[in-house]
Short mmCIF file of C-alpha atoms and ligand atoms in Angstrom, two decimals:
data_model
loop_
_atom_site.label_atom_id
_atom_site.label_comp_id
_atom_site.label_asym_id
_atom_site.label_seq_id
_atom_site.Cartn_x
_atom_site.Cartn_y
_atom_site.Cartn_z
CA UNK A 1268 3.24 6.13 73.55
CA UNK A 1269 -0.21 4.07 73.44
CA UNK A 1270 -1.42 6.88 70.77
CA UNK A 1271 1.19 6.05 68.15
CA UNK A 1272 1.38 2.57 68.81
CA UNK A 1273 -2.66 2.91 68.15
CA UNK A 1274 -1.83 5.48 65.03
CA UNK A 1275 0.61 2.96 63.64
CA UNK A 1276 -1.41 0.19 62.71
CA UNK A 1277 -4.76 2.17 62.12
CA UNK A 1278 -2.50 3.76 59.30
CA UNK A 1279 -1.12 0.20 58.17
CA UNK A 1280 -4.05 -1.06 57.90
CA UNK A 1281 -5.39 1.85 56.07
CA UNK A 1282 -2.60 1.31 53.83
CA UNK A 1283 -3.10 -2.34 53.51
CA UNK A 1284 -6.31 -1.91 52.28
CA UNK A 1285 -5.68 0.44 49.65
CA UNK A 1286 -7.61 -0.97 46.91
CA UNK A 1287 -5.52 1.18 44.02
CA UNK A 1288 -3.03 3.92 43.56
CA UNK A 1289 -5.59 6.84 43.99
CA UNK A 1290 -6.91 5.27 47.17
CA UNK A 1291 -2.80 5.05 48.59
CA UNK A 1292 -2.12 8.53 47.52
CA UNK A 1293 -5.52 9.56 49.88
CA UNK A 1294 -3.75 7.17 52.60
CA UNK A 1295 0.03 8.83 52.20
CA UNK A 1296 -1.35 12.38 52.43
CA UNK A 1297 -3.37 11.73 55.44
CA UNK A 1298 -0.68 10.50 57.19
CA UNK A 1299 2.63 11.85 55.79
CA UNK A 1300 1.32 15.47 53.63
CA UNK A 1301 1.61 18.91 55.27
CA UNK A 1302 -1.35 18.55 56.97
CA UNK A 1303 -1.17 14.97 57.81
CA UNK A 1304 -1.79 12.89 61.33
CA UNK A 1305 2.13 12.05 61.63
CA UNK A 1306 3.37 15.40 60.33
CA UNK A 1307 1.45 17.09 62.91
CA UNK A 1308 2.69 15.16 65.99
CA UNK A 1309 5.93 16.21 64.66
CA UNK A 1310 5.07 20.04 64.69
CA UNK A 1311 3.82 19.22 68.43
CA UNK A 1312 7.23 18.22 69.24
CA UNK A 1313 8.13 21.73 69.49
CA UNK A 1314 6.47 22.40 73.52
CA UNK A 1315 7.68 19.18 74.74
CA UNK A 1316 10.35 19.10 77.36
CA UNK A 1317 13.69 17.83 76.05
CA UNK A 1318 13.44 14.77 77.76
CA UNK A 1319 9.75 13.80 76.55
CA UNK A 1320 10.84 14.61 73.12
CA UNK A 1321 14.25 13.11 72.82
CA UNK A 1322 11.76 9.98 73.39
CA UNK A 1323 8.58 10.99 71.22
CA UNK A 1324 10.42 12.24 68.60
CA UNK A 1325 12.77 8.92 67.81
CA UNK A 1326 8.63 6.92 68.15
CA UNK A 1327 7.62 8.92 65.54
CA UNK A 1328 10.35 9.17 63.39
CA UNK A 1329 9.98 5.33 63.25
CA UNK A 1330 6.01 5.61 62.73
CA UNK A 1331 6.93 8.01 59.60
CA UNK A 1332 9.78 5.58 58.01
CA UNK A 1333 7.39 2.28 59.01
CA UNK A 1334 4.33 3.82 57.39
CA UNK A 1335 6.11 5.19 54.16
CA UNK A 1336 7.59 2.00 53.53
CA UNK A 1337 4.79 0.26 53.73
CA UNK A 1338 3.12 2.75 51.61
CA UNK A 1339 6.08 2.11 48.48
CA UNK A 1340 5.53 -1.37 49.06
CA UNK A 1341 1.89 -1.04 48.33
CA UNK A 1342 2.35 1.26 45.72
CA UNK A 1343 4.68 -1.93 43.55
CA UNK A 1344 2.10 -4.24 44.55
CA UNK A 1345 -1.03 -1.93 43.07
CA UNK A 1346 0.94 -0.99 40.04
CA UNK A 1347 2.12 -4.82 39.02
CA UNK A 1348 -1.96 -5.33 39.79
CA UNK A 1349 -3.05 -2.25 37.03
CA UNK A 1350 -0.33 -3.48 34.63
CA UNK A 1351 -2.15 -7.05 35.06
CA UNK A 1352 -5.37 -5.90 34.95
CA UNK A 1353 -4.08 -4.31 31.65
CA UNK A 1354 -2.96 -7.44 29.79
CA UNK A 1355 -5.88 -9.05 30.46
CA UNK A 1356 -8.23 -6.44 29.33
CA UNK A 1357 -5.78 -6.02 26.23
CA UNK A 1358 -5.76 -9.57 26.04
CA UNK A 1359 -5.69 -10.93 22.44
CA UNK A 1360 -6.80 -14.72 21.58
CA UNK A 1361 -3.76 -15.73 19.03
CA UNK A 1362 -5.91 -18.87 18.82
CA UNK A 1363 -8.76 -17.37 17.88
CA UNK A 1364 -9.15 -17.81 13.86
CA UNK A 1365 -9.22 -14.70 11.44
CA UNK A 1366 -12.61 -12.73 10.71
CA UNK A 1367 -11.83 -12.31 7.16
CA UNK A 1368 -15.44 -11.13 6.91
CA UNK A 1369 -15.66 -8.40 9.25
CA UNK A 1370 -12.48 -6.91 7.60
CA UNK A 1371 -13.50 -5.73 4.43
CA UNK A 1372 -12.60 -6.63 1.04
CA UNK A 1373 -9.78 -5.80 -1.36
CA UNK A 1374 -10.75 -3.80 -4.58
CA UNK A 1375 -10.31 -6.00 -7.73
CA UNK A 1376 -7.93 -3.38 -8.87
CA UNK A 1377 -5.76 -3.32 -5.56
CA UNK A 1378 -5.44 -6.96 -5.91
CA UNK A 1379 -4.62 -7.44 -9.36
CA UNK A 1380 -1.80 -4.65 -9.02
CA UNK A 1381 -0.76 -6.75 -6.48
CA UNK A 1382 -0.65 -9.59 -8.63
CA UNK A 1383 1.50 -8.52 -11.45
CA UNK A 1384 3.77 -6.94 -9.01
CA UNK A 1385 4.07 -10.58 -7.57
CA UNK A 1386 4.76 -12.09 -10.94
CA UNK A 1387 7.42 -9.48 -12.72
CA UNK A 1388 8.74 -9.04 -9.20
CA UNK A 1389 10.11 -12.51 -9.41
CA UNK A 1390 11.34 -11.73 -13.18
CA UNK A 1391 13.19 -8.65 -11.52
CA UNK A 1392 11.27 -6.08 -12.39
CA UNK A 1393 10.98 -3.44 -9.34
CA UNK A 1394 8.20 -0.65 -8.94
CA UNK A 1395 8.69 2.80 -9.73
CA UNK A 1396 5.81 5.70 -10.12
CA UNK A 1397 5.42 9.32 -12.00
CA UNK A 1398 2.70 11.94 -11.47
CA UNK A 1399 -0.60 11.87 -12.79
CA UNK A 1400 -0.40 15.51 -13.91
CA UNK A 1401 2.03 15.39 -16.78
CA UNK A 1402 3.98 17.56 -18.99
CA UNK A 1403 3.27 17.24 -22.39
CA UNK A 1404 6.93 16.63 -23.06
CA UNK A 1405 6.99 13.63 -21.12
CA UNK A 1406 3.64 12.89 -22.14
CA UNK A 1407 3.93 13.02 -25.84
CA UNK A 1408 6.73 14.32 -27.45
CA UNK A 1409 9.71 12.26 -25.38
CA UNK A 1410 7.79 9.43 -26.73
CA UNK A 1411 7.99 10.01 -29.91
CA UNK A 1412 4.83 11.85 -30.73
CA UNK A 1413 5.67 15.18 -31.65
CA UNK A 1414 3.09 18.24 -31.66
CA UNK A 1415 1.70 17.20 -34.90
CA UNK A 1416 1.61 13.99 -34.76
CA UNK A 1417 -1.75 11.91 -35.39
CA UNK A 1418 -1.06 9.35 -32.87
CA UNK A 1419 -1.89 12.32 -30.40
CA UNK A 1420 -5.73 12.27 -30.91
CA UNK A 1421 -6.36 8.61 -30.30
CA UNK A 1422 -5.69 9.93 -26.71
CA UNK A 1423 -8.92 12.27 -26.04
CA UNK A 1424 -6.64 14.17 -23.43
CA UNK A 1425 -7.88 15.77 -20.55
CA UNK A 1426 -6.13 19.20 -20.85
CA UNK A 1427 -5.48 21.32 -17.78
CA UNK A 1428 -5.47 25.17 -17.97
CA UNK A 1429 -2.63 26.59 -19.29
CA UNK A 1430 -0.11 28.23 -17.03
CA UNK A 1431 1.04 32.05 -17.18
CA UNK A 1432 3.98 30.70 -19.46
CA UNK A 1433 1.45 29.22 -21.36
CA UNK A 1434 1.96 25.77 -21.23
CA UNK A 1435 -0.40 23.26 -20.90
CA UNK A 1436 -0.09 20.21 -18.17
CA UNK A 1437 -2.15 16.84 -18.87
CA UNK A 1438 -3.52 14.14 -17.41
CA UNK A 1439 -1.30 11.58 -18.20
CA UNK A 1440 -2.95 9.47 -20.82
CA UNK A 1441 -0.93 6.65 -20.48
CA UNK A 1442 1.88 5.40 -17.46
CA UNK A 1443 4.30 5.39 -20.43
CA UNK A 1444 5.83 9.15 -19.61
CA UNK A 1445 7.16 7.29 -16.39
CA UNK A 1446 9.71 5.06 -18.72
CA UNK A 1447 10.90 8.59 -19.85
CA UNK A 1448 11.27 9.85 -16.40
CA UNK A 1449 12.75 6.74 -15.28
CA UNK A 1450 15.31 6.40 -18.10
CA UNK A 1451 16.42 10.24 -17.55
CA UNK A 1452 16.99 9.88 -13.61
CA UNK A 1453 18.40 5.75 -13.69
CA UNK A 1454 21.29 4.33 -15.89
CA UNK A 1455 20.63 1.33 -17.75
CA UNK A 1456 20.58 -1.72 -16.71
CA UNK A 1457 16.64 -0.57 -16.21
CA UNK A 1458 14.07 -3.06 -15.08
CA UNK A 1459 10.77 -1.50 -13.84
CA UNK A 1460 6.80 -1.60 -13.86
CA UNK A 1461 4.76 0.73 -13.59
CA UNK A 1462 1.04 0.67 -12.20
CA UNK A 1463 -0.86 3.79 -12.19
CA UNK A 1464 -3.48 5.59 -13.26
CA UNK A 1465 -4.49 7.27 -16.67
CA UNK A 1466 -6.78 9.36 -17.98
CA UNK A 1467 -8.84 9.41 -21.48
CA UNK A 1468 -11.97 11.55 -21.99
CA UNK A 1469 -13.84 8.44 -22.99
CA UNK A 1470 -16.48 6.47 -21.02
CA UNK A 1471 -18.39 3.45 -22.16
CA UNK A 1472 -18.88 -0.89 -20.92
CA UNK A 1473 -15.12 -0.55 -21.84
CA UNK A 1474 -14.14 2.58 -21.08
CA UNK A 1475 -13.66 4.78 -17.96
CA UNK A 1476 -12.12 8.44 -17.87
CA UNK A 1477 -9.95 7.19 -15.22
CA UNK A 1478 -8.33 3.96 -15.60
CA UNK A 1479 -5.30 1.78 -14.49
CA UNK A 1480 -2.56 0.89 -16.71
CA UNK A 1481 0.85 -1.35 -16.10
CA UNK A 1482 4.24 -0.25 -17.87
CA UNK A 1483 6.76 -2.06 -18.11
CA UNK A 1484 10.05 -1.16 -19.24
CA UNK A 1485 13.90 -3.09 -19.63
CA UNK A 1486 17.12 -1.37 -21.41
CA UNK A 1487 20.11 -3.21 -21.36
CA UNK A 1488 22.84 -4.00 -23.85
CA UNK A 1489 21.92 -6.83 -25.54
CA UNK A 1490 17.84 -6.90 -25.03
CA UNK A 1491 16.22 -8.31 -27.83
CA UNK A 1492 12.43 -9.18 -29.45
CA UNK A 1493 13.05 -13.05 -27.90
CA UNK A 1494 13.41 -11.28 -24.35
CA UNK A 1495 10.10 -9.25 -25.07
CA UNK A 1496 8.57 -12.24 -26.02
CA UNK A 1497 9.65 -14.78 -23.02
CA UNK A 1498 9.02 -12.53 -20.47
CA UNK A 1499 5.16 -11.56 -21.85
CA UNK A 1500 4.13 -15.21 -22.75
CA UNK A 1501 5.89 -16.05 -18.97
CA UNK A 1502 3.84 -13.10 -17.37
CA UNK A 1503 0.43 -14.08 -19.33
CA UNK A 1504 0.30 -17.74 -18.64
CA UNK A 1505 1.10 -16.95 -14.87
CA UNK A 1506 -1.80 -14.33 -14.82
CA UNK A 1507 -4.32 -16.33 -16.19
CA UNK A 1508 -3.14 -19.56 -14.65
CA UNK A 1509 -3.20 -21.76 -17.69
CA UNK A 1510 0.49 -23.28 -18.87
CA UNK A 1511 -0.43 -23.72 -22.42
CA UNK A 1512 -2.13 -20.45 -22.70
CA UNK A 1513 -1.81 -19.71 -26.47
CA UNK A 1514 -0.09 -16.01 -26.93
CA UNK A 1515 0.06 -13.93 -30.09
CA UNK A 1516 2.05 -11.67 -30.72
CA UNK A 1517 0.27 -9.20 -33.91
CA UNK A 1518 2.85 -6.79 -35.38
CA UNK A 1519 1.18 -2.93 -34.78
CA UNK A 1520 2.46 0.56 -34.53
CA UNK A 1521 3.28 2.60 -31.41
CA UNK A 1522 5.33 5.37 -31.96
CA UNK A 1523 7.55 4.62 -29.01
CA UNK A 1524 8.58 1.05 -30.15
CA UNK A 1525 10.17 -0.34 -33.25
CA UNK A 1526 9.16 -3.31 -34.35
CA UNK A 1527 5.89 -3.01 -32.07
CA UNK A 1528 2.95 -5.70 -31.48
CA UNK A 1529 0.24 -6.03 -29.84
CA UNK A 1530 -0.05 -9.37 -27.42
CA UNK A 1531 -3.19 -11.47 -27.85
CA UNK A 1532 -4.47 -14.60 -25.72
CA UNK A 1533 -6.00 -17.92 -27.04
CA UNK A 1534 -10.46 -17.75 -25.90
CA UNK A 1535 -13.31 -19.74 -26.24
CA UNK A 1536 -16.68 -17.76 -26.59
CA UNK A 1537 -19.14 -19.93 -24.68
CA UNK A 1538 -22.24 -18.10 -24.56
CA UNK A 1539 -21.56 -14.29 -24.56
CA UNK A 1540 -18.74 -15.20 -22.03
CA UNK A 1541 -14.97 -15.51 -22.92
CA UNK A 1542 -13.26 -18.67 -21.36
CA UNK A 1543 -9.69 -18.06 -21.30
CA UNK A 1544 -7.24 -21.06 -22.92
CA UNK A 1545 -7.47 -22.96 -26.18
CA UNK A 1546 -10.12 -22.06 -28.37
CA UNK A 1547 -10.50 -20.41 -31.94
CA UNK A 1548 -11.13 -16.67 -30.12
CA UNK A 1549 -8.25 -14.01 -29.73
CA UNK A 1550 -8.85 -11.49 -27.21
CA UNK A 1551 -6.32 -8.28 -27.10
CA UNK A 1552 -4.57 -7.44 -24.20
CA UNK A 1553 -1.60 -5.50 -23.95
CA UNK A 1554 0.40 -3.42 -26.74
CA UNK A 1555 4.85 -4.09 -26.89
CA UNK A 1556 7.66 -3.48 -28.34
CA UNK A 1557 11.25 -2.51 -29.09
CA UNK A 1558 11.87 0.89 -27.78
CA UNK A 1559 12.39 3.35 -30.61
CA UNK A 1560 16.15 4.58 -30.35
CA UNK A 1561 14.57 8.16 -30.90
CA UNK A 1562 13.21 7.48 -27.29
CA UNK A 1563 16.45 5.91 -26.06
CA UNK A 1564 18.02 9.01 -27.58
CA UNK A 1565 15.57 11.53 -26.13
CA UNK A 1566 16.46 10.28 -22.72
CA UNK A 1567 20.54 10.55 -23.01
CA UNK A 1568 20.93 6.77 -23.66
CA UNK A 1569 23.22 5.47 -26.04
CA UNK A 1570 21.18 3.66 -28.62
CA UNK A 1571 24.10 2.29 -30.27
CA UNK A 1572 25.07 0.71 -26.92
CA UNK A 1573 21.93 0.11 -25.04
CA UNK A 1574 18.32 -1.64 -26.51
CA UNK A 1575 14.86 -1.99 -24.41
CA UNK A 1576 12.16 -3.46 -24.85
CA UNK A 1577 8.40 -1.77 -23.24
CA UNK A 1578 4.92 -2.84 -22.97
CA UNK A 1579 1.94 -1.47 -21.66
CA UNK A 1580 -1.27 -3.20 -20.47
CA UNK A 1581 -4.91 -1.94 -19.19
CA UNK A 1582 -5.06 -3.44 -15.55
CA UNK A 1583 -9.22 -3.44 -15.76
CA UNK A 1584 -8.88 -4.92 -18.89
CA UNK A 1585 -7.05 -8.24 -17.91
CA UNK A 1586 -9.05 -8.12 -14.84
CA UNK A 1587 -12.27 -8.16 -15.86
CA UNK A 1588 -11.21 -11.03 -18.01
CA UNK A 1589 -10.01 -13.19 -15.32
CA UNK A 1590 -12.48 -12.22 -12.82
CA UNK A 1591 -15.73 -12.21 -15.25
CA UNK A 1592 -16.48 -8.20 -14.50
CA UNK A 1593 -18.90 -7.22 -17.57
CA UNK A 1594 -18.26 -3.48 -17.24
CA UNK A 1595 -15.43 -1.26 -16.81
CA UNK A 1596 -17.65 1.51 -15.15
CA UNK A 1597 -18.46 -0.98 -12.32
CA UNK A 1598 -14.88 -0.56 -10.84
CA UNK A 1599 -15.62 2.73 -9.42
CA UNK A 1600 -19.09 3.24 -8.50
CA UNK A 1601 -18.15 2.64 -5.03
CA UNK A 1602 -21.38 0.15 -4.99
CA UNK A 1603 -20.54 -2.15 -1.47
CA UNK A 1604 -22.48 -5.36 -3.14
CA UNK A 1605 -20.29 -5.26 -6.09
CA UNK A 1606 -17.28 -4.61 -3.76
CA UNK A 1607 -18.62 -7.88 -1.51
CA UNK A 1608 -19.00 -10.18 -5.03
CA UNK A 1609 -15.68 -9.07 -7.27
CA UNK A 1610 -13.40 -8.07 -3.86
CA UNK A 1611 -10.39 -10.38 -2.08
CA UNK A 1612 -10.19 -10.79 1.83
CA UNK A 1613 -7.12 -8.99 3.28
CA UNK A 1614 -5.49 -11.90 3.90
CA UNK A 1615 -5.31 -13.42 0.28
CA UNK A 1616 -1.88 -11.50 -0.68
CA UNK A 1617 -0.78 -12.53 -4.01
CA UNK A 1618 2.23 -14.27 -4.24
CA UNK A 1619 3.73 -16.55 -7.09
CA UNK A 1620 3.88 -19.56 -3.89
CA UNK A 1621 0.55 -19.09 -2.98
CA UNK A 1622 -0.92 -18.42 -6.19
CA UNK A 1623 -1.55 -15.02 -8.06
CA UNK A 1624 -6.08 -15.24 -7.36
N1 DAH B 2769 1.03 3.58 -23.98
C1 DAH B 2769 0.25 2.67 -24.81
C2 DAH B 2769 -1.24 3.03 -24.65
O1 DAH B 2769 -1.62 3.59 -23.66
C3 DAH B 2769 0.47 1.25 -24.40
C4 DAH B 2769 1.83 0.79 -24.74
C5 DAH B 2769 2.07 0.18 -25.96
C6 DAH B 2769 2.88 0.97 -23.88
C7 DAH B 2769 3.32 -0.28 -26.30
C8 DAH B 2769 4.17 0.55 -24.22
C9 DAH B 2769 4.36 -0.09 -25.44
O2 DAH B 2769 5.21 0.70 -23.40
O3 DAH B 2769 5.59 -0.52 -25.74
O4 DAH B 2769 -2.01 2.71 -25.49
#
């Protein structure tokens, strides 16, 4: 029995030494596959006498249980080894401090959607969106602004081609059709924003065909002007950072609201810059007001029951006042230097405990 005695450890230490899986599975089939050393002892069995393999036979069934549990044992100790090799190739400093500047930046627009979300979030207000692509129904005439009507051509629509049935989709030209949509799925109580784009066939320094406005729209049964009013001044001063932030509110026309004003804030000119705060300057910045019952009415609500007050704001607008942008164009041109001066790092989310930028 000196040859399986001599078998039996040259396989061990074959096993042993194993340096990974692939290199076992080599060892196992050698010694235990169809064609291996041990199996083919066995098959010899076969011309032995009785006696000679009633002994040979119980060896080498112990040389094939020895050797294939040494190989299982191997095999846990190589696979703990790969998963360890693993985590530390995978390994990840937590210590290490943020690369902000390898990341990227945040577009100015990203971040200051991010910002009035932060601010009429904690007022209440939650998110909702429409489509770009609008009916003119919810467009125009929901709102008040029937075919004829001569509020229709301050909007320089972009005008789609008309369908079979002949009617013509837009661009919306405001987020405002989204209060309509909103207030036909949603009973009141209704608290939303809405940022999104819009689209005007228009393109100057303060002007861009595409363009990001905020809605914002509440109906519930005892809104009034003072809520409008609280809830704008509360929203500007948070914005712009400055607690006595002098607010205006103009009376205007919007044929969606009743009474309807535009919202100014107090400026200094210094130079040909704008300094936001006290100062004898008004700059515009977002148009408000009552919602029109006719709306309320166009949407199934009650307008002897329910009230709602709506504004809407241009989101390049108040940035490029807080952030000192000169020109409305510069938002999209995609240019990397601009992105690196005007953007955010990643990690600056807007929040009203860590500040709003
Ligand atoms: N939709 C208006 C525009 O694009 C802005 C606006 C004014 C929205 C008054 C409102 C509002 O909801 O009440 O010029």
């Amino acid at each position: 029995m000196d040859h399986v005695d001599a078998l039996r450890s040259e396989l061990l230490s074959a096993v042993t030494e194993a340096g990974d899986l692939a290199g076992l599975e080599g060892v196992r089939v050698a010694a235990l596959g169809r064609k291996g050393r041990v199996t083919q002892l066995m098959k010899g069995l076969g011309t032995m006498s009785p006696e000679e393999r009633k002994q040979a036979g119980a060896a080498l069934n112990a040389l094939k249980s020895e050797v294939a549990s040494a190989i299982e044992l191997r095999k846990a100790e190589l696979s703990q080894a790969d998963i360890d090799a693993r985590l530390m190739a995978e390994r990840v400093d937590v210590s290490l401090p943020a690369r902000p500047e390898r990341e990227g930046f945040i577009h100015p627009i990203s971040q200051t959607i991010d910002e009035v979300v932060a601010i009429f979030g904690e007022m209440g207000f939650t998110v909702a969106e429409g489509p770009d692509i609008e009916d003119d129904w919810h467009n125009f005439t929901a709102l008040n602004m029937p075919l004829e009507h001569p509020a229709r051509q301050e909007h320089d629509t972009f005008y789609l081609p008309s369908a079979a049935e002949g009617e013509r989709m837009v661009l919306r030209t405001h987020t405002s059709p989204v209060q309509i949509r909103t207030m036909q799925a949603e009973k009141p109580p209704i608290r939303i924003i809405v940022p999104g784009r819009a689209y005007r066939c228009d393109s100057d320094a303060t002007h861009s065909p595409m363009f990001h406005q905020v809605e914002g729209l509440l109906v519930d049964r005892a809104t009034h002007m003072g809520h409008l009013k609280g809830c704008l001044i509360e929203f500007c001063r948070t914005y712009f950072g400055v607690d006595d932030l002098p607010v205006r509110f103009r009376p205007s026309y919007f044929p969606f609201t009743e009474p309807s004003a535009e919202v100014d804030i107090g400026a200094t000119r210094e130079g040909g810059e704008f300094r936001i705060g006290h100062g004898d300057e008004w700059l515009e910045i977002l148009g408000s007001g009552m919602v029109n019952p006719a709306v309320l009415e166009n949407c199934g609500i009650d307008s002897t029951v329910y009230q709602g007050f709506a504004f809407g704001m241009g989101l390049e607008r108040i940035a490029m006042l807080k952030y000192g942008i000169p020109d409305i164009r510069t938002f999209f041109e995609s240019d990397l230097r601009w992105l690196r001066h005007f953007g955010f790092v990643p990690l600056d989310i807007p929040s009203l405990v860590t500040g709003t930028g």
